[in-house]
XYZ file of C-alpha atoms in Angstrom:
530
model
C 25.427 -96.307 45.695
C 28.264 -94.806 43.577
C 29.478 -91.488 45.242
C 31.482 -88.427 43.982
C 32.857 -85.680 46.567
C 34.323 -82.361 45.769
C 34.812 -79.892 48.745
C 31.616 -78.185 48.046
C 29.334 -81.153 46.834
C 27.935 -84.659 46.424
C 27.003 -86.734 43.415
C 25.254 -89.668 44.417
C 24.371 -92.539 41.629
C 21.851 -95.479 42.131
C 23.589 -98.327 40.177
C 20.214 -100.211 40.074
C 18.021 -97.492 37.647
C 20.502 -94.243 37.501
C 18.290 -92.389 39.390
C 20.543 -89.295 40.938
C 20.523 -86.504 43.865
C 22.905 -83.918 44.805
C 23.455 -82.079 47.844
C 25.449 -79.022 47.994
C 27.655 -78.664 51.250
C 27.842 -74.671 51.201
C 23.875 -74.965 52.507
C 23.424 -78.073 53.893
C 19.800 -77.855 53.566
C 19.603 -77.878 49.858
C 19.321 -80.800 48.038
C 18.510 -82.109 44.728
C 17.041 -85.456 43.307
C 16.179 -87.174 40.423
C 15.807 -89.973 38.043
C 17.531 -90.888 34.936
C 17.047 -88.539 31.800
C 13.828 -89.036 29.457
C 14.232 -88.404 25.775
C 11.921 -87.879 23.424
C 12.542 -89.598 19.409
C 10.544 -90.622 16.682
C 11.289 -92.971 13.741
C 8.867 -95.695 11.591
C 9.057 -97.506 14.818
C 9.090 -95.132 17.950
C 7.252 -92.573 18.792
C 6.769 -92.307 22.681
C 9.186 -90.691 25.107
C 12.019 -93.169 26.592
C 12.505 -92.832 30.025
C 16.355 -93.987 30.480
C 15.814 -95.488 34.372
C 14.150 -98.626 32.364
C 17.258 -99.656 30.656
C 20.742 -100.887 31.358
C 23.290 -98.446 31.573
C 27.253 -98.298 32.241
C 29.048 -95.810 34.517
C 32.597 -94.491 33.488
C 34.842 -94.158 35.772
C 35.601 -90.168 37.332
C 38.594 -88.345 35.867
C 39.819 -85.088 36.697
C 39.280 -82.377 34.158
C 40.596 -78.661 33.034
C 37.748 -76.515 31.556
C 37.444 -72.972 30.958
C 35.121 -72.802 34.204
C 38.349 -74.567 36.386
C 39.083 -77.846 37.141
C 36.197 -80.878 37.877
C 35.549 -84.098 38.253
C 34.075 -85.733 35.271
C 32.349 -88.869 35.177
C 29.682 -90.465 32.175
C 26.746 -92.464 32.405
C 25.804 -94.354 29.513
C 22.678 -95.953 27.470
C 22.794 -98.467 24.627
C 19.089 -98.620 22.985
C 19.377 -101.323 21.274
C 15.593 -101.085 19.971
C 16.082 -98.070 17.846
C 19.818 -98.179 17.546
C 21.102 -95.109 19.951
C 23.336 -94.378 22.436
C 22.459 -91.873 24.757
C 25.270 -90.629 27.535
C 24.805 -88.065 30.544
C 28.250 -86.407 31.518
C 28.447 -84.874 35.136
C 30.936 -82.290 35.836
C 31.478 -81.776 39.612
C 33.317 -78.250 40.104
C 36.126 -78.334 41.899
C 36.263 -74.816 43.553
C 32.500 -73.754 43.359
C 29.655 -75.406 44.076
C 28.022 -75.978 40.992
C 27.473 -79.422 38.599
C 27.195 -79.406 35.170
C 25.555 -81.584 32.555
C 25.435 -82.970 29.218
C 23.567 -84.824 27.144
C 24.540 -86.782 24.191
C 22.626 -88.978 21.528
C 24.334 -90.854 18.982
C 22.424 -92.726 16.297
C 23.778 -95.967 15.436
C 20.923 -96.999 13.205
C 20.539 -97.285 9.601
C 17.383 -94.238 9.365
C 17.005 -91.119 10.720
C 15.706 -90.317 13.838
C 13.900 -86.814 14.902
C 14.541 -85.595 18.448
C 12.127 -83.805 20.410
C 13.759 -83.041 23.208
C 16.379 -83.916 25.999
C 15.203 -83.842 29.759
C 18.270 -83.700 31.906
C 16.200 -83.627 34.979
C 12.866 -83.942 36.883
C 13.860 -83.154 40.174
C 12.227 -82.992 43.677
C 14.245 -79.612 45.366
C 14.942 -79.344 49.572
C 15.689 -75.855 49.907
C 15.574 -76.881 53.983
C 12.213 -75.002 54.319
C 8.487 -76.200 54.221
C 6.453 -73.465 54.834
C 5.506 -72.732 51.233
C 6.832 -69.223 51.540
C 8.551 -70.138 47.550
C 9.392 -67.580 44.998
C 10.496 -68.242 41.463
C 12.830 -65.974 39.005
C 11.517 -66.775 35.647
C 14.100 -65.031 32.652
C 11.742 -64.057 29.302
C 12.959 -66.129 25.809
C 14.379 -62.886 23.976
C 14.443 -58.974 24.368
C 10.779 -58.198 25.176
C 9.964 -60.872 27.241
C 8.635 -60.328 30.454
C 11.377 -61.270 33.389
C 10.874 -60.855 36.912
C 10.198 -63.202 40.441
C 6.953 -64.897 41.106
C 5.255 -65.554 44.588
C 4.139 -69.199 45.326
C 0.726 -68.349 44.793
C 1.194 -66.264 41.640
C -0.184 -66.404 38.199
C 2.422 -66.287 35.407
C 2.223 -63.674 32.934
C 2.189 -64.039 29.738
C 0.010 -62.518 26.130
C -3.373 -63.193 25.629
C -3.055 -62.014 22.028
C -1.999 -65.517 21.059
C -1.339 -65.758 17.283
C -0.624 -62.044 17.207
C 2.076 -61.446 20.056
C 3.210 -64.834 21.101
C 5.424 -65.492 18.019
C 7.292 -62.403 19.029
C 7.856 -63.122 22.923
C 7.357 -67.029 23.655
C 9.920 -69.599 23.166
C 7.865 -72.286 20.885
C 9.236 -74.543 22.625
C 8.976 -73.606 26.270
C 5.168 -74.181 27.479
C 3.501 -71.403 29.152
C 0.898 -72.018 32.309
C -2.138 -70.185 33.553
C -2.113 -72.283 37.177
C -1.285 -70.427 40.003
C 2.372 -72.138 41.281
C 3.930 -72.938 37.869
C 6.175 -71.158 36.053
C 8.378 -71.401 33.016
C 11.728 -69.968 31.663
C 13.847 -70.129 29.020
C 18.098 -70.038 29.708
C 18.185 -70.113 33.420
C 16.107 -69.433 36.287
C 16.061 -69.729 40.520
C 13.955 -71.327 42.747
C 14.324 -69.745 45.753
C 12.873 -69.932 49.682
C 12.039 -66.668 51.066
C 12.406 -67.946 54.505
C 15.834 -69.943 54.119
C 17.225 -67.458 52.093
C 18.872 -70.026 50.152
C 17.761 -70.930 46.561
C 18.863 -72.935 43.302
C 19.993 -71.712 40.242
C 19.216 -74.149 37.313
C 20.213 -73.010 33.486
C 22.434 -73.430 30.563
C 25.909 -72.060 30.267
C 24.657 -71.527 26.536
C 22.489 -71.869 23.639
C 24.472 -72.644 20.498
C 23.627 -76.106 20.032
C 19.253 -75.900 21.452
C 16.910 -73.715 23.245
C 16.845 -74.857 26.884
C 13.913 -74.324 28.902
C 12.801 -74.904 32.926
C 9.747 -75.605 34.731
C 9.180 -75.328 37.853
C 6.295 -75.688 40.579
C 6.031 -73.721 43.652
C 2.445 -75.170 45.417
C 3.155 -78.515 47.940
C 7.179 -79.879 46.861
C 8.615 -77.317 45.251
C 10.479 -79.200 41.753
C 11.612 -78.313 38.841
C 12.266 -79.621 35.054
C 14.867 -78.818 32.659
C 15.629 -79.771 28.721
C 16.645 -79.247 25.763
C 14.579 -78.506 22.873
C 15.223 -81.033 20.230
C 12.828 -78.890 17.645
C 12.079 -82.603 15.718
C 15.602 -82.058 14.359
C 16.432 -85.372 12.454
C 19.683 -86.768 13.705
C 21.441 -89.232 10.528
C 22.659 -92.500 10.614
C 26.168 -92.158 12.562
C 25.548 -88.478 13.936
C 25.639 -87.381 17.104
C 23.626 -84.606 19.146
C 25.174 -83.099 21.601
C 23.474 -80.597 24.424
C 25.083 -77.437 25.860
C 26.284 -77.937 29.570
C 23.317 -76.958 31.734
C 24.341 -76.072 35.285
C 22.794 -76.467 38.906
C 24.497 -73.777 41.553
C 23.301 -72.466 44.748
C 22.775 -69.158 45.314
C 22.536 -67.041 48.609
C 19.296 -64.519 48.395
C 21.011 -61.795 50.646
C 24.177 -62.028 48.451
C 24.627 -58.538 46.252
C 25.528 -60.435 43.683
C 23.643 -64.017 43.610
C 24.053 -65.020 40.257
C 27.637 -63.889 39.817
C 29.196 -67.145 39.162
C 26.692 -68.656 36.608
C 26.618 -64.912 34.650
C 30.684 -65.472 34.618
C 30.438 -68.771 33.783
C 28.180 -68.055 30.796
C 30.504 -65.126 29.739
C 33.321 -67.127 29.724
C 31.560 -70.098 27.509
C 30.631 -67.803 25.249
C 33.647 -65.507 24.842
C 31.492 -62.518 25.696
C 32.630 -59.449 24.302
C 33.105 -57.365 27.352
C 35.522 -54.887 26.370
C 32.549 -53.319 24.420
C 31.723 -49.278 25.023
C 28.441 -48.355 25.827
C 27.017 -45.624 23.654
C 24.847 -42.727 24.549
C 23.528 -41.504 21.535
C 20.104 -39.706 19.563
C 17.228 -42.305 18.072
C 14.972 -41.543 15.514
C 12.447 -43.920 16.494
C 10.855 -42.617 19.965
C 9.545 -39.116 18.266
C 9.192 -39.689 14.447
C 9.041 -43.377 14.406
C 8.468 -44.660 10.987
C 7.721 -40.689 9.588
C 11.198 -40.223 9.779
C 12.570 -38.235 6.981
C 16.652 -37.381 5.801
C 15.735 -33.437 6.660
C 14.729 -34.548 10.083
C 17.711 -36.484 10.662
C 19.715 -33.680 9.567
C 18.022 -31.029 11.275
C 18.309 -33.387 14.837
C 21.797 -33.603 14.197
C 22.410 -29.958 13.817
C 20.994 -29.475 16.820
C 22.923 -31.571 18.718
C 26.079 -30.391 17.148
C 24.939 -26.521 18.445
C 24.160 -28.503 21.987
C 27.319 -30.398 22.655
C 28.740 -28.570 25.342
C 24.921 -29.404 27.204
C 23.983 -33.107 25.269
C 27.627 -34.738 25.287
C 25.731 -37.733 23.200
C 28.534 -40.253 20.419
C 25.889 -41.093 18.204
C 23.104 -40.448 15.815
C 20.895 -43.751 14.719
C 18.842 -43.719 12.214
C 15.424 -46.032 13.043
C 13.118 -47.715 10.981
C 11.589 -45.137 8.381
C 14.056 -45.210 5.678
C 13.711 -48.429 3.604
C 11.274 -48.801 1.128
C 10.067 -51.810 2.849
C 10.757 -54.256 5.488
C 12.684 -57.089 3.632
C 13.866 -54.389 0.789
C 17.169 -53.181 2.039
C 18.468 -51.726 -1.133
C 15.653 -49.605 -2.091
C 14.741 -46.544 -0.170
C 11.632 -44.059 1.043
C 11.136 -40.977 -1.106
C 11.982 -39.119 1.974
C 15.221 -40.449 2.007
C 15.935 -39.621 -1.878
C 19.659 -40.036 -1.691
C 19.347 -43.834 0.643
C 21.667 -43.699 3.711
C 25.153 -43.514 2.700
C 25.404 -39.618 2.652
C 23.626 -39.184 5.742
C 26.798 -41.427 7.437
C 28.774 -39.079 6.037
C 27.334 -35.673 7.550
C 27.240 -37.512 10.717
C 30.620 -38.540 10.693
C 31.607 -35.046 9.960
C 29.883 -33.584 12.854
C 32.350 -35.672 14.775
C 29.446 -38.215 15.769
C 29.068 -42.433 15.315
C 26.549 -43.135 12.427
C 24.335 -45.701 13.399
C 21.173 -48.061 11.398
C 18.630 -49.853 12.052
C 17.903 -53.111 10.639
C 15.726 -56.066 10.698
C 17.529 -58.877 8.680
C 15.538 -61.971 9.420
C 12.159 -61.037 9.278
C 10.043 -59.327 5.851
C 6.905 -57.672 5.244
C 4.458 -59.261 3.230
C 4.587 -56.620 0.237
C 8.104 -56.943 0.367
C 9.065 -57.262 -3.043
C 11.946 -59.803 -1.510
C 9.003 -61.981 -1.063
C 7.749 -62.474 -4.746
C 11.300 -62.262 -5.865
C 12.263 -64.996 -3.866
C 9.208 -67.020 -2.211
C 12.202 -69.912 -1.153
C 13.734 -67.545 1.484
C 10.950 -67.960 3.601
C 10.404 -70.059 6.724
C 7.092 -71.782 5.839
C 5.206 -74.501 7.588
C 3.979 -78.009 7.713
C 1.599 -76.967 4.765
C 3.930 -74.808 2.881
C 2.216 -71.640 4.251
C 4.557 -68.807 5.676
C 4.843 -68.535 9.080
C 3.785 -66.279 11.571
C 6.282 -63.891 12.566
C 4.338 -62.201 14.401
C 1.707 -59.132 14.306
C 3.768 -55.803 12.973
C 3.360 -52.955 10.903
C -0.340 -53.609 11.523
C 0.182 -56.941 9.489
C 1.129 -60.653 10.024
C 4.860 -60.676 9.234
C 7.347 -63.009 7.553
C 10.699 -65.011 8.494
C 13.556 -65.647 6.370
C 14.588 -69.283 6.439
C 18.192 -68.421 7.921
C 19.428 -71.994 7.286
C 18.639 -71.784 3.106
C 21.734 -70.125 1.678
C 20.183 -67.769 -0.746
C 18.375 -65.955 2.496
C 21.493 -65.877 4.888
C 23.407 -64.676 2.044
C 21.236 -62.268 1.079
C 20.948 -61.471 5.567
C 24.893 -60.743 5.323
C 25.187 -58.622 1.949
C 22.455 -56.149 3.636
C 24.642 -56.010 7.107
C 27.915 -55.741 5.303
C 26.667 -53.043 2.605
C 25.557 -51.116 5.581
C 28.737 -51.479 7.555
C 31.250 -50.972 4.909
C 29.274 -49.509 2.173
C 27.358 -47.134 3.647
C 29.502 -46.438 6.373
C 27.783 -47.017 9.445
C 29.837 -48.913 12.408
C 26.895 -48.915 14.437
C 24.308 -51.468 14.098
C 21.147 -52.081 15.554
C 19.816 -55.471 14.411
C 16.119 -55.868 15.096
C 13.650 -58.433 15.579
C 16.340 -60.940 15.747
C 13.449 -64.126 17.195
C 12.555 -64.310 13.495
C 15.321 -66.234 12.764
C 14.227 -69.516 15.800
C 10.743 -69.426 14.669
C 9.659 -72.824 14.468
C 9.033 -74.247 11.125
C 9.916 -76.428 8.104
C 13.665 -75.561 7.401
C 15.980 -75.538 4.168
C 18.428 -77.800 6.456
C 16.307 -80.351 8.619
C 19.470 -81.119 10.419
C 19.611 -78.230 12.795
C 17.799 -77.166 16.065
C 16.054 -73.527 15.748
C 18.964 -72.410 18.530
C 22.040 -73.790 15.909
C 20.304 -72.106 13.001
C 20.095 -68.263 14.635
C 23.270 -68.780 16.526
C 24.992 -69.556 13.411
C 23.173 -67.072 11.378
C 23.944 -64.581 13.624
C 28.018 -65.770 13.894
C 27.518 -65.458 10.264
C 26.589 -61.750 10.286
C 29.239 -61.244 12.752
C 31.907 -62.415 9.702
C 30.033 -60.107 7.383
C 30.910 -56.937 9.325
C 34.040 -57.757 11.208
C 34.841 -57.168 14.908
C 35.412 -53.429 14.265
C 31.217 -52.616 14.110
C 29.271 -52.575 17.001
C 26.127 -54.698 17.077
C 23.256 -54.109 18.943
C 20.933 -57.074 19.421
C 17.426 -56.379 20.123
C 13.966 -58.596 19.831
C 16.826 -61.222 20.061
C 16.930 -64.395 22.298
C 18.895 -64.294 24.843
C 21.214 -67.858 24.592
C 22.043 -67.517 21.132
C 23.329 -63.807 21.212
C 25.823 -63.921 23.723
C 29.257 -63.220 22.153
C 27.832 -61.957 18.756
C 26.557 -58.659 20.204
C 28.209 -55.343 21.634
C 25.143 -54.909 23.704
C 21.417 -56.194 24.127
C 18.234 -54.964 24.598
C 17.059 -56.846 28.111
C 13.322 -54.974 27.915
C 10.590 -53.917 25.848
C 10.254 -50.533 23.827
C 10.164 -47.599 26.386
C 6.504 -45.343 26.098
C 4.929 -42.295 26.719
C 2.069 -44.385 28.401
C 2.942 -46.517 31.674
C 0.593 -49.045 30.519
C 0.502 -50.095 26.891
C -1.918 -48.354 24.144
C -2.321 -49.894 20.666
C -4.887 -47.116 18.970
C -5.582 -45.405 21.617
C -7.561 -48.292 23.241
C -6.119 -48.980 26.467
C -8.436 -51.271 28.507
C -7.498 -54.550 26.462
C -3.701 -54.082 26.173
C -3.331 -52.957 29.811
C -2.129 -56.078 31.191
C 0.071 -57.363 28.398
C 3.351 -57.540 29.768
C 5.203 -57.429 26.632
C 4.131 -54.729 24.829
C 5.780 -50.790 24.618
C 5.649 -49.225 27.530
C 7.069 -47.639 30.492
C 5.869 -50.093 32.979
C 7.028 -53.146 30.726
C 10.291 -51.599 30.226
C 11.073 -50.873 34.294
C 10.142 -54.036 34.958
C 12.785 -55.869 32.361
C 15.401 -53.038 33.373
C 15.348 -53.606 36.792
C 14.823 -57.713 36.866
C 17.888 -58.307 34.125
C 19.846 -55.577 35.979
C 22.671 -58.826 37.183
C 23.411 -59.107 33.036
């Protein structure tokens, strides 16, 4: 058995099949094992999930590193596959002055033809949290915005859409599957399994999502376990290129702590360069009474107002919603109601000693877009050349842009920058930000649905400069971090506590996604550590 100490834990590595546990010293009951990694490729020859225990392997020897997280202990295990030509590596990171290991995953093809990677399991791992009466709960985090987040008893059902086709492309990681049985449960980022008798519990995530969308399973009935990967999206990976994971992390946490996730929420911060010197605005919306009826005279009067009610409604801002533009897609053409576009209204705001702000939806179009006859190759289509699915808005099935084909991200970034510098509005709120991860056949078959956004989004952030404030919203989570101001962590606030769509009530009741107060409580108070 190869061993690794640091004061707070232990690696342990079985030289015979690289099967690994963990046990964390700061609660001695908790501890963590599991076999070697299984990945998941496809050429002319493979097909079938490899399952890394089964072949020979070499061990690196530990060497003391400096990160941005502190100092570790690093050491490599490594794979050579010789029947389809890749090397596959898992890097541990032992912390040094917190109890928490990091991973990474690594495949380098050293064949002659592509291969396309489904996905990267770090981890399928039987969890001690020192406790067997089944008294289990589980912290599930939704894929973006909207997406229901909140703890789960043992016993409980997840909850998820039963709208399918029409709300699932909005809320649910492709990629992350979603269960009806009572006991399992699914996340996307991070997540904590947790004994309510113990009081002790294990956090299990990603420090980010720049490079895939990682996801976590875990089961809650009999041994409490859990999985976590990467999503490898069918990415093809060249001859002599290498795929490389973001660190995912395992940490402890104390249930009676005030602030249990601290570390890993620092941790992911710091990886990401979050932009924490950001303001937080108070400010008027358009959306919540006019919605898309808005008009420039009822912008104007609103603003008016709260010019006359300053001294009672200290608000910074005035944001004008959805409403304006001719159509979803068509950023450059406006309303009737809005005769004059946007750019004067930014003025009179301005003048009235208020922050203009927009809304905007860059990566997604509706179907009578005229974007979409103009230029049919911007769109994300799939396997039979179809668009896909963004979802069901507008009271139609919505488009995606293809963020990786340069025409559309181009075209993403002129519409951000007009409005920032052109227009004259430093506030932005970008919307419906999942449109860009959809699955689907891409311009560049190269990159995972999390390396597309993130970069499409890192390329918006060029297009405006550090001096606008972004507000991300219908956005996932991973990929945002360090791109936006602030985030949306819930869905659309309501006048109804339960969702309405039409005034019909009983079907949409239990959606958990959906506009309403209820929905939007829920997210509030659950993401209330980020």
């Amino acid at each position: 058995m190869i061993i690794q100490t640091t004061p707070n834990l232990q690696l342990q590595i079985n030289p015979q099949n690289a099967n690994w546990n963990v046990q964390f010293d700061i609660q001695p009951g908790l501890t963590l094992s599991s076999p070697a990694p299984v990945i998941a490729l496809r050429n002319g020859h493979l097909r079938s999930p490899i399952s890394l225990e089964e072949h020979p392997f070499t061990i690196q020897k530990a060497c003391r590193v400096e990160t941005v997280h502190g100092a570790c202990l690093e050491m490599r295990v490594i794979w050579n596959l010789e029947a389809c030509g890749t090397e596959v590596s898992l890097t541990f990171r032992l912390m040094k002055d917190v109890p928490a290991l990091l991973l990474q995953l690594a495949v380098r093809n050293d064949s002659d033809q592509p291969l396309w990677v489904e996905r990267l399991e770090f981890l399928r791992a039987l969890v001690d949290l020192g406790s067997s009466d089944g008294n289990l709960a589980f912290y599930a985090n939704g894929w973006q915005s909207w997406a229901m987040t909140g703890t789960y008893s043992a016993q409980e059902e997840a909850k998820r859409t039963r709208l399918r086709f029409i709300q699932s492309p909005l809320v649910e990681n492709p990629g992350t599957p979603y269960h009806l049985r009572r006991g399992n449960y699914s996340t996307d980022f991070f997540g904590v399994l947790g004994s309510r008798t113990t009081r002790t519990g294990l956090l299990a995530g990603f420090l980010s999502q720049k490079q895939h969308f990682g996801s976590l399973e875990a089961q809650t009935i009999d041994q409490p376990s859990i999985r976590l990967w990467a999503n490898g999206d069918n990415t093809r990976l060249d001859p002599g290129m290498t795929m490389t994971t973001d660190w995912a992390a395992l940490t402890p946490v104390s249930l009676d702590e005030m602030d249990p996730m601290g570390w890993y929420l620092d941790a992911v911060a710091r990886e990401n360069q979050a932009r924490a010197d950001s303001a937080v605005l108070s400010g008027w919306c358009s959306w919540y009474h006019f919605y898309t009826h808005v008009t420039a005279k009822d912008v104007q009067a609103n603003l008016k107002a709260l010019t006359q009610m300053r001294g009672r409604l200290p608000l910074e801002m005035v944001q004008i919603d959805d409403g304006y533009e001719s159509q979803v897609g068509d950023w450059f053409s406006f309303q009737p109601t809005f005769p004059d576009g946007v750019e004067p209204l930014s003025k009179e705001i301005r003048a009235a000693g208020l922050t203009p702000g927009l809304w905007l939806a860059p990566f997604i179009v509706h179907p009578g877009a005229k974007l979409v006859k103009d230029h049919p190759e911007y769109l994300l289509r799939n396997q039979v050349g179809r668009p896909v699915n963004a979802g069901f808005i507008w009271d139609v099935f919505t488009h995606a842009l293809d963020v990786t084909h340069p025409g559309a991200l181009d075209y993403a970034c002129r519409v951000v920058e007009t409005a920032a510098r052109s227009w004259g509005y430093p506030y932005l709120k970008l919307d419906f930000i999942y449109a860009g991860a959809l699955a689907g056949v891409r311009s560049d078959p190269t990159m995972t649905r999390a390396q597309a956004l993130r970069r499409a989004l890192e390329a918006l952030r060029a297009a405006v400069g550090d001096e606008t404030y972004l507000l991300g919203c219908g956005a996932p989570l991973g990929p945002s971090v360090g791109i936006f101001d602030a985030m949306r962590i819930g869905a659309d606030v309501a006048g109804d506590w339960t969702p309405v769509y039409r005034n019909n009530r009983r079907i949409f009741k239990a959606e958990p996604h959906m506009p309403s107060l209820r929905n939007g409580l829920q997210n509030t108070l659950a993401r209330a550590p980020l």
